[in-house]
Amino acid sequence: MAYKIDRLYVVAGPRSCGKSTFLENSAARIDAKSLPVPLQRIVADPPKLIEAYQMESHKGRQLGDIRLHVDLITPLDFVKGFSIENYDKFITNKMYTNWKALECIHYAKEVHFLTLFLSRQELFRRWLTRVIKSGEHHVRKNVVTIYGDSTDDAAPLRTLYQAWSDFVETFQHHGHSSLDVRESSYRYHPVFSPDLITDK
């Protein structure tokens, strides 16, 4: 049973980078006219939003145009043996290729990728603040490994973004742009590059 999607807007980024804030209140954060025409709809007339983990339940349905909310860390949530010593063994484009939630991309008639990025330090601060506020007692090791390491210029985080970028590149004829969400007003980059990622 296949997916039935016309235009698919993939909005991706690691945990706590501000995907939900952008998706729920994008008009207050960025001028739609600053985006290329295909992406203006995300702000001006946003289609239905679906979380990646919910996608499989939509197989076979006529979805039309949709926005897909993708947490780049999710495929690592249940990986055993993940650590700062071997993160590059697990963080590869294959983890996205094998993620069933992203199978829908193959069926969309038109796909636009928009990746949000932040520095490692700001991601760590936002994530830790969210954990404390929520009262969570279980802290996932994968997030600490990616956000907590500062020994090599955010190497695990940059590896995560590189793996995602490599995955996106397997879909020919689809643009991959990004938003710098470090400031209250977002800055658009027409081409995404993991080189944009910094530690501070």
PDB file of C-alpha atoms in Angstrom:
ATOM      1  CA  MET A   1       0.000   0.000   0.000  1.00  0.00           C
ATOM      2  CA  ALA A   2       1.601   3.257  -1.158  1.00  0.00           C
ATOM      3  CA  TYR A   3       1.369   6.837   0.009  1.00  0.00           C
ATOM      4  CA  LYS A   4      -0.652   9.343  -2.022  1.00  0.00           C
ATOM      5  CA  ILE A   5       1.069  12.704  -1.687  1.00  0.00           C
ATOM      6  CA  ASP A   6       1.195  15.648  -4.061  1.00  0.00           C
ATOM      7  CA  ARG A   7       3.591  18.195  -2.526  1.00  0.00           C
ATOM      8  CA  LEU A   8       5.631  17.152   0.491  1.00  0.00           C
ATOM      9  CA  TYR A   9       7.378  19.791   2.604  1.00  0.00           C
ATOM     10  CA  VAL A  10       9.941  18.066   4.819  1.00  0.00           C
ATOM     11  CA  VAL A  11      10.857  20.294   7.769  1.00  0.00           C
ATOM     12  CA  ALA A  12      13.738  18.656   9.621  1.00  0.00           C
ATOM     13  CA  GLY A  13      16.198  19.304  12.417  1.00  0.00           C
ATOM     14  CA  PRO A  14      17.556  17.774  15.615  1.00  0.00           C
ATOM     15  CA  ARG A  15      15.624  17.711  18.874  1.00  0.00           C
ATOM     16  CA  SER A  16      14.842  21.101  20.462  1.00  0.00           C
ATOM     17  CA  CYS A  17      16.012  23.125  17.464  1.00  0.00           C
ATOM     18  CA  GLY A  18      12.628  24.845  17.138  1.00  0.00           C
ATOM     19  CA  LYS A  19      10.816  22.863  14.438  1.00  0.00           C
ATOM     20  CA  SER A  20       7.478  23.001  16.246  1.00  0.00           C
ATOM     21  CA  THR A  21       7.865  26.711  16.977  1.00  0.00           C
ATOM     22  CA  PHE A  22       8.550  27.378  13.323  1.00  0.00           C
ATOM     23  CA  LEU A  23       5.769  25.123  12.042  1.00  0.00           C
ATOM     24  CA  GLU A  24       3.175  26.549  14.428  1.00  0.00           C
ATOM     25  CA  ASN A  25       4.162  30.204  14.199  1.00  0.00           C
ATOM     26  CA  SER A  26       6.295  30.639  11.100  1.00  0.00           C
ATOM     27  CA  ALA A  27       4.604  33.857   9.944  1.00  0.00           C
ATOM     28  CA  ALA A  28       5.923  35.689  13.000  1.00  0.00           C
ATOM     29  CA  ARG A  29       9.457  34.405  12.417  1.00  0.00           C
ATOM     30  CA  ILE A  30      10.090  34.887   8.724  1.00  0.00           C
ATOM     31  CA  ASP A  31       8.710  36.914   5.836  1.00  0.00           C
ATOM     32  CA  ALA A  32       7.201  34.478   3.333  1.00  0.00           C
ATOM     33  CA  LYS A  33       8.490  36.634   0.471  1.00  0.00           C
ATOM     34  CA  SER A  34      12.068  35.978   1.600  1.00  0.00           C
ATOM     35  CA  LEU A  35      11.580  32.325   0.684  1.00  0.00           C
ATOM     36  CA  PRO A  36      11.539  30.868  -2.826  1.00  0.00           C
ATOM     37  CA  VAL A  37       8.058  30.455  -4.284  1.00  0.00           C
ATOM     38  CA  PRO A  38       7.799  26.678  -3.615  1.00  0.00           C
ATOM     39  CA  LEU A  39       8.489  27.228   0.107  1.00  0.00           C
ATOM     40  CA  GLN A  40       6.324  30.307   0.589  1.00  0.00           C
ATOM     41  CA  ARG A  41       3.314  28.108   1.166  1.00  0.00           C
ATOM     42  CA  ILE A  42       4.800  26.761   4.417  1.00  0.00           C
ATOM     43  CA  VAL A  43       4.331  30.247   5.840  1.00  0.00           C
ATOM     44  CA  ALA A  44       1.473  31.777   3.837  1.00  0.00           C
ATOM     45  CA  ASP A  45      -0.907  28.828   3.469  1.00  0.00           C
ATOM     46  CA  PRO A  46       0.498  25.872   5.448  1.00  0.00           C
ATOM     47  CA  PRO A  47      -0.840  22.445   4.491  1.00  0.00           C
ATOM     48  CA  LYS A  48      -1.636  19.704   7.001  1.00  0.00           C
ATOM     49  CA  LEU A  49       1.165  18.854   9.442  1.00  0.00           C
ATOM     50  CA  ILE A  50       2.105  15.230  10.145  1.00  0.00           C
ATOM     51  CA  GLU A  51       4.780  13.998  12.560  1.00  0.00           C
ATOM     52  CA  ALA A  52       7.201  11.519  11.001  1.00  0.00           C
ATOM     53  CA  TYR A  53       6.361   8.820  13.533  1.00  0.00           C
ATOM     54  CA  GLN A  54       2.677   9.053  12.477  1.00  0.00           C
ATOM     55  CA  MET A  55       3.279   8.629   8.736  1.00  0.00           C
ATOM     56  CA  GLU A  56       2.829   4.870   8.498  1.00  0.00           C
ATOM     57  CA  SER A  57      -0.759   5.196   9.736  1.00  0.00           C
ATOM     58  CA  HIS A  58      -1.520   7.343   6.654  1.00  0.00           C
ATOM     59  CA  LYS A  59      -0.577   4.753   4.033  1.00  0.00           C
ATOM     60  CA  GLY A  60      -3.119   4.424   1.257  1.00  0.00           C
ATOM     61  CA  ARG A  61      -4.878   7.702   2.086  1.00  0.00           C
ATOM     62  CA  GLN A  62      -5.151  10.625  -0.308  1.00  0.00           C
ATOM     63  CA  LEU A  63      -3.093  13.238   1.546  1.00  0.00           C
ATOM     64  CA  GLY A  64      -2.644  15.953  -1.079  1.00  0.00           C
ATOM     65  CA  ASP A  65      -0.083  18.504   0.166  1.00  0.00           C
ATOM     66  CA  ILE A  66       1.454  17.958   3.610  1.00  0.00           C
ATOM     67  CA  ARG A  67       4.219  19.180   5.893  1.00  0.00           C
ATOM     68  CA  LEU A  68       6.311  16.455   7.507  1.00  0.00           C
ATOM     69  CA  HIS A  69       7.928  17.171  10.899  1.00  0.00           C
ATOM     70  CA  VAL A  70      11.196  15.182  11.125  1.00  0.00           C
ATOM     71  CA  ASP A  71      13.335  14.876  14.275  1.00  0.00           C
ATOM     72  CA  LEU A  72      16.797  13.897  13.024  1.00  0.00           C
ATOM     73  CA  ILE A  73      17.684  12.125  16.277  1.00  0.00           C
ATOM     74  CA  THR A  74      14.664   9.789  16.408  1.00  0.00           C
ATOM     75  CA  PRO A  75      16.313   6.882  14.493  1.00  0.00           C
ATOM     76  CA  LEU A  76      18.929   6.744  17.277  1.00  0.00           C
ATOM     77  CA  ASP A  77      16.451   6.597  20.150  1.00  0.00           C
ATOM     78  CA  PHE A  78      16.659   2.848  20.599  1.00  0.00           C
ATOM     79  CA  VAL A  79      20.184   2.154  19.362  1.00  0.00           C
ATOM     80  CA  LYS A  80      22.225   0.184  21.892  1.00  0.00           C
ATOM     81  CA  GLY A  81      25.939   0.759  22.340  1.00  0.00           C
ATOM     82  CA  PHE A  82      25.850   4.329  21.000  1.00  0.00           C
ATOM     83  CA  SER A  83      28.641   6.465  22.510  1.00  0.00           C
ATOM     84  CA  ILE A  84      31.024   9.335  21.839  1.00  0.00           C
ATOM     85  CA  GLU A  85      33.671   6.796  20.841  1.00  0.00           C
ATOM     86  CA  ASN A  86      31.620   5.177  18.062  1.00  0.00           C
ATOM     87  CA  TYR A  87      28.931   7.710  17.078  1.00  0.00           C
ATOM     88  CA  ASP A  88      30.160   7.804  13.462  1.00  0.00           C
ATOM     89  CA  LYS A  89      29.465   4.070  13.158  1.00  0.00           C
ATOM     90  CA  PHE A  90      25.755   4.638  13.832  1.00  0.00           C
ATOM     91  CA  ILE A  91      25.137   8.123  12.433  1.00  0.00           C
ATOM     92  CA  THR A  92      25.025   7.511   8.671  1.00  0.00           C
ATOM     93  CA  ASN A  93      22.605   8.225   5.857  1.00  0.00           C
ATOM     94  CA  LYS A  94      21.508   4.572   6.096  1.00  0.00           C
ATOM     95  CA  MET A  95      19.691   5.252   9.367  1.00  0.00           C
ATOM     96  CA  TYR A  96      17.401   7.600   7.430  1.00  0.00           C
ATOM     97  CA  THR A  97      17.151   5.288   4.421  1.00  0.00           C
ATOM     98  CA  ASN A  98      16.011   2.460   6.727  1.00  0.00           C
ATOM     99  CA  TRP A  99      13.589   4.609   8.724  1.00  0.00           C
ATOM    100  CA  LYS A 100      10.103   3.516   7.654  1.00  0.00           C
ATOM    101  CA  ALA A 101       8.639   6.929   8.488  1.00  0.00           C
ATOM    102  CA  LEU A 102      10.569   8.471   5.582  1.00  0.00           C
ATOM    103  CA  GLU A 103       9.474   5.922   3.009  1.00  0.00           C
ATOM    104  CA  CYS A 104       6.696   8.362   2.058  1.00  0.00           C
ATOM    105  CA  ILE A 105       9.245  10.670   0.384  1.00  0.00           C
ATOM    106  CA  HIS A 106       9.598   8.201  -2.479  1.00  0.00           C
ATOM    107  CA  TYR A 107       5.888   8.507  -3.299  1.00  0.00           C
ATOM    108  CA  ALA A 108       5.469  12.282  -3.283  1.00  0.00           C
ATOM    109  CA  LYS A 109       5.092  13.959  -6.668  1.00  0.00           C
ATOM    110  CA  GLU A 110       7.061  16.981  -5.473  1.00  0.00           C
ATOM    111  CA  VAL A 111       9.360  17.273  -2.429  1.00  0.00           C
ATOM    112  CA  HIS A 112      10.955  20.274  -0.717  1.00  0.00           C
ATOM    113  CA  PHE A 113      13.477  19.812   2.096  1.00  0.00           C
ATOM    114  CA  LEU A 114      13.965  22.567   4.673  1.00  0.00           C
ATOM    115  CA  THR A 115      16.456  21.855   7.471  1.00  0.00           C
ATOM    116  CA  LEU A 116      16.666  24.001  10.602  1.00  0.00           C
ATOM    117  CA  PHE A 117      20.033  24.412  12.272  1.00  0.00           C
ATOM    118  CA  LEU A 118      21.467  25.724  15.524  1.00  0.00           C
ATOM    119  CA  SER A 119      24.841  25.624  17.248  1.00  0.00           C
ATOM    120  CA  ARG A 120      25.615  22.679  19.522  1.00  0.00           C
ATOM    121  CA  GLN A 121      25.722  24.862  22.646  1.00  0.00           C
ATOM    122  CA  GLU A 122      22.312  26.407  21.987  1.00  0.00           C
ATOM    123  CA  LEU A 123      20.755  23.035  21.200  1.00  0.00           C
ATOM    124  CA  PHE A 124      22.148  21.626  24.438  1.00  0.00           C
ATOM    125  CA  ARG A 125      20.828  24.585  26.433  1.00  0.00           C
ATOM    126  CA  ARG A 126      17.347  24.400  24.893  1.00  0.00           C
ATOM    127  CA  TRP A 127      17.110  20.638  25.271  1.00  0.00           C
ATOM    128  CA  LEU A 128      18.305  20.673  28.887  1.00  0.00           C
ATOM    129  CA  THR A 129      15.871  23.463  29.739  1.00  0.00           C
ATOM    130  CA  ARG A 130      13.022  21.444  28.210  1.00  0.00           C
ATOM    131  CA  VAL A 131      14.009  18.299  30.134  1.00  0.00           C
ATOM    132  CA  ILE A 132      14.106  20.200  33.440  1.00  0.00           C
ATOM    133  CA  LYS A 133      10.754  21.906  32.810  1.00  0.00           C
ATOM    134  CA  SER A 134       9.059  18.645  31.842  1.00  0.00           C
ATOM    135  CA  GLY A 135      10.390  16.831  34.905  1.00  0.00           C
ATOM    136  CA  GLU A 136      11.702  13.945  32.795  1.00  0.00           C
ATOM    137  CA  HIS A 137      13.717  11.424  34.778  1.00  0.00           C
ATOM    138  CA  HIS A 138      15.029   9.466  31.812  1.00  0.00           C
ATOM    139  CA  VAL A 139      17.659  11.292  29.775  1.00  0.00           C
ATOM    140  CA  ARG A 140      18.473   9.659  26.454  1.00  0.00           C
ATOM    141  CA  LYS A 141      22.157   8.896  26.022  1.00  0.00           C
ATOM    142  CA  ASN A 142      22.053   9.632  22.291  1.00  0.00           C
ATOM    143  CA  VAL A 143      21.051  13.266  22.853  1.00  0.00           C
ATOM    144  CA  VAL A 144      23.709  13.778  25.529  1.00  0.00           C
ATOM    145  CA  THR A 145      26.329  12.244  23.217  1.00  0.00           C
ATOM    146  CA  ILE A 146      25.407  14.546  20.315  1.00  0.00           C
ATOM    147  CA  TYR A 147      24.755  17.748  22.266  1.00  0.00           C
ATOM    148  CA  GLY A 148      27.072  17.352  25.253  1.00  0.00           C
ATOM    149  CA  ASP A 149      30.367  16.771  23.477  1.00  0.00           C
ATOM    150  CA  SER A 150      32.516  19.849  22.999  1.00  0.00           C
ATOM    151  CA  THR A 151      35.885  18.207  22.418  1.00  0.00           C
ATOM    152  CA  ASP A 152      35.937  18.369  18.631  1.00  0.00           C
ATOM    153  CA  ASP A 153      33.964  21.366  17.380  1.00  0.00           C
ATOM    154  CA  ALA A 154      30.526  19.698  17.602  1.00  0.00           C
ATOM    155  CA  ALA A 155      31.723  16.686  15.612  1.00  0.00           C
ATOM    156  CA  PRO A 156      28.764  14.364  16.463  1.00  0.00           C
ATOM    157  CA  LEU A 157      26.252  17.102  15.618  1.00  0.00           C
ATOM    158  CA  ARG A 158      27.955  17.881  12.335  1.00  0.00           C
ATOM    159  CA  THR A 159      28.038  14.170  11.552  1.00  0.00           C
ATOM    160  CA  LEU A 160      24.286  14.001  12.175  1.00  0.00           C
ATOM    161  CA  TYR A 161      23.637  16.873   9.766  1.00  0.00           C
ATOM    162  CA  GLN A 162      26.023  15.365   7.207  1.00  0.00           C
ATOM    163  CA  ALA A 163      24.188  12.020   7.356  1.00  0.00           C
ATOM    164  CA  TRP A 164      20.882  13.822   6.779  1.00  0.00           C
ATOM    165  CA  SER A 165      22.363  15.856   3.919  1.00  0.00           C
ATOM    166  CA  ASP A 166      23.727  12.674   2.291  1.00  0.00           C
ATOM    167  CA  PHE A 167      20.288  11.076   2.590  1.00  0.00           C
ATOM    168  CA  VAL A 168      18.554  14.073   1.012  1.00  0.00           C
ATOM    169  CA  GLU A 169      21.024  14.044  -1.885  1.00  0.00           C
ATOM    170  CA  THR A 170      19.788  10.585  -2.877  1.00  0.00           C
ATOM    171  CA  PHE A 171      16.556  12.270  -3.988  1.00  0.00           C
ATOM    172  CA  GLN A 172      17.506  13.910  -7.251  1.00  0.00           C
ATOM    173  CA  HIS A 173      15.779  17.061  -8.514  1.00  0.00           C
ATOM    174  CA  HIS A 174      14.721  18.132  -5.026  1.00  0.00           C
ATOM    175  CA  GLY A 175      16.191  21.247  -3.441  1.00  0.00           C
ATOM    176  CA  HIS A 176      17.608  21.235   0.080  1.00  0.00           C
ATOM    177  CA  SER A 177      17.599  24.627   1.783  1.00  0.00           C
ATOM    178  CA  SER A 178      17.901  25.663   5.402  1.00  0.00           C
ATOM    179  CA  LEU A 179      16.945  28.135   8.100  1.00  0.00           C
ATOM    180  CA  ASP A 180      19.363  29.554  10.637  1.00  0.00           C
ATOM    181  CA  VAL A 181      17.152  29.663  13.741  1.00  0.00           C
ATOM    182  CA  ARG A 182      19.695  31.142  16.159  1.00  0.00           C
ATOM    183  CA  GLU A 183      17.912  34.502  16.144  1.00  0.00           C
ATOM    184  CA  SER A 184      14.249  35.377  16.687  1.00  0.00           C
ATOM    185  CA  SER A 185      14.046  36.290  12.988  1.00  0.00           C
ATOM    186  CA  TYR A 186      15.082  33.312  10.900  1.00  0.00           C
ATOM    187  CA  ARG A 187      17.683  33.562   8.156  1.00  0.00           C
ATOM    188  CA  TYR A 188      17.148  31.567   4.989  1.00  0.00           C
ATOM    189  CA  HIS A 189      19.970  29.760   3.179  1.00  0.00           C
ATOM    190  CA  PRO A 190      19.107  28.572  -0.350  1.00  0.00           C
ATOM    191  CA  VAL A 191      21.545  25.650  -0.101  1.00  0.00           C
ATOM    192  CA  PHE A 192      22.028  23.519   2.998  1.00  0.00           C
ATOM    193  CA  SER A 193      25.541  22.563   4.062  1.00  0.00           C
ATOM    194  CA  PRO A 194      26.740  20.814   7.241  1.00  0.00           C
ATOM    195  CA  ASP A 195      29.543  23.411   7.240  1.00  0.00           C
ATOM    196  CA  LEU A 196      26.974  25.865   8.621  1.00  0.00           C
ATOM    197  CA  ILE A 197      26.969  23.958  11.925  1.00  0.00           C
ATOM    198  CA  THR A 198      29.170  25.341  14.700  1.00  0.00           C
ATOM    199  CA  ASP A 199      29.854  24.600  18.342  1.00  0.00           C
ATOM    200  CA  LYS A 200      28.945  28.115  19.544  1.00  0.00           C
TER     201      LYS A 200
END
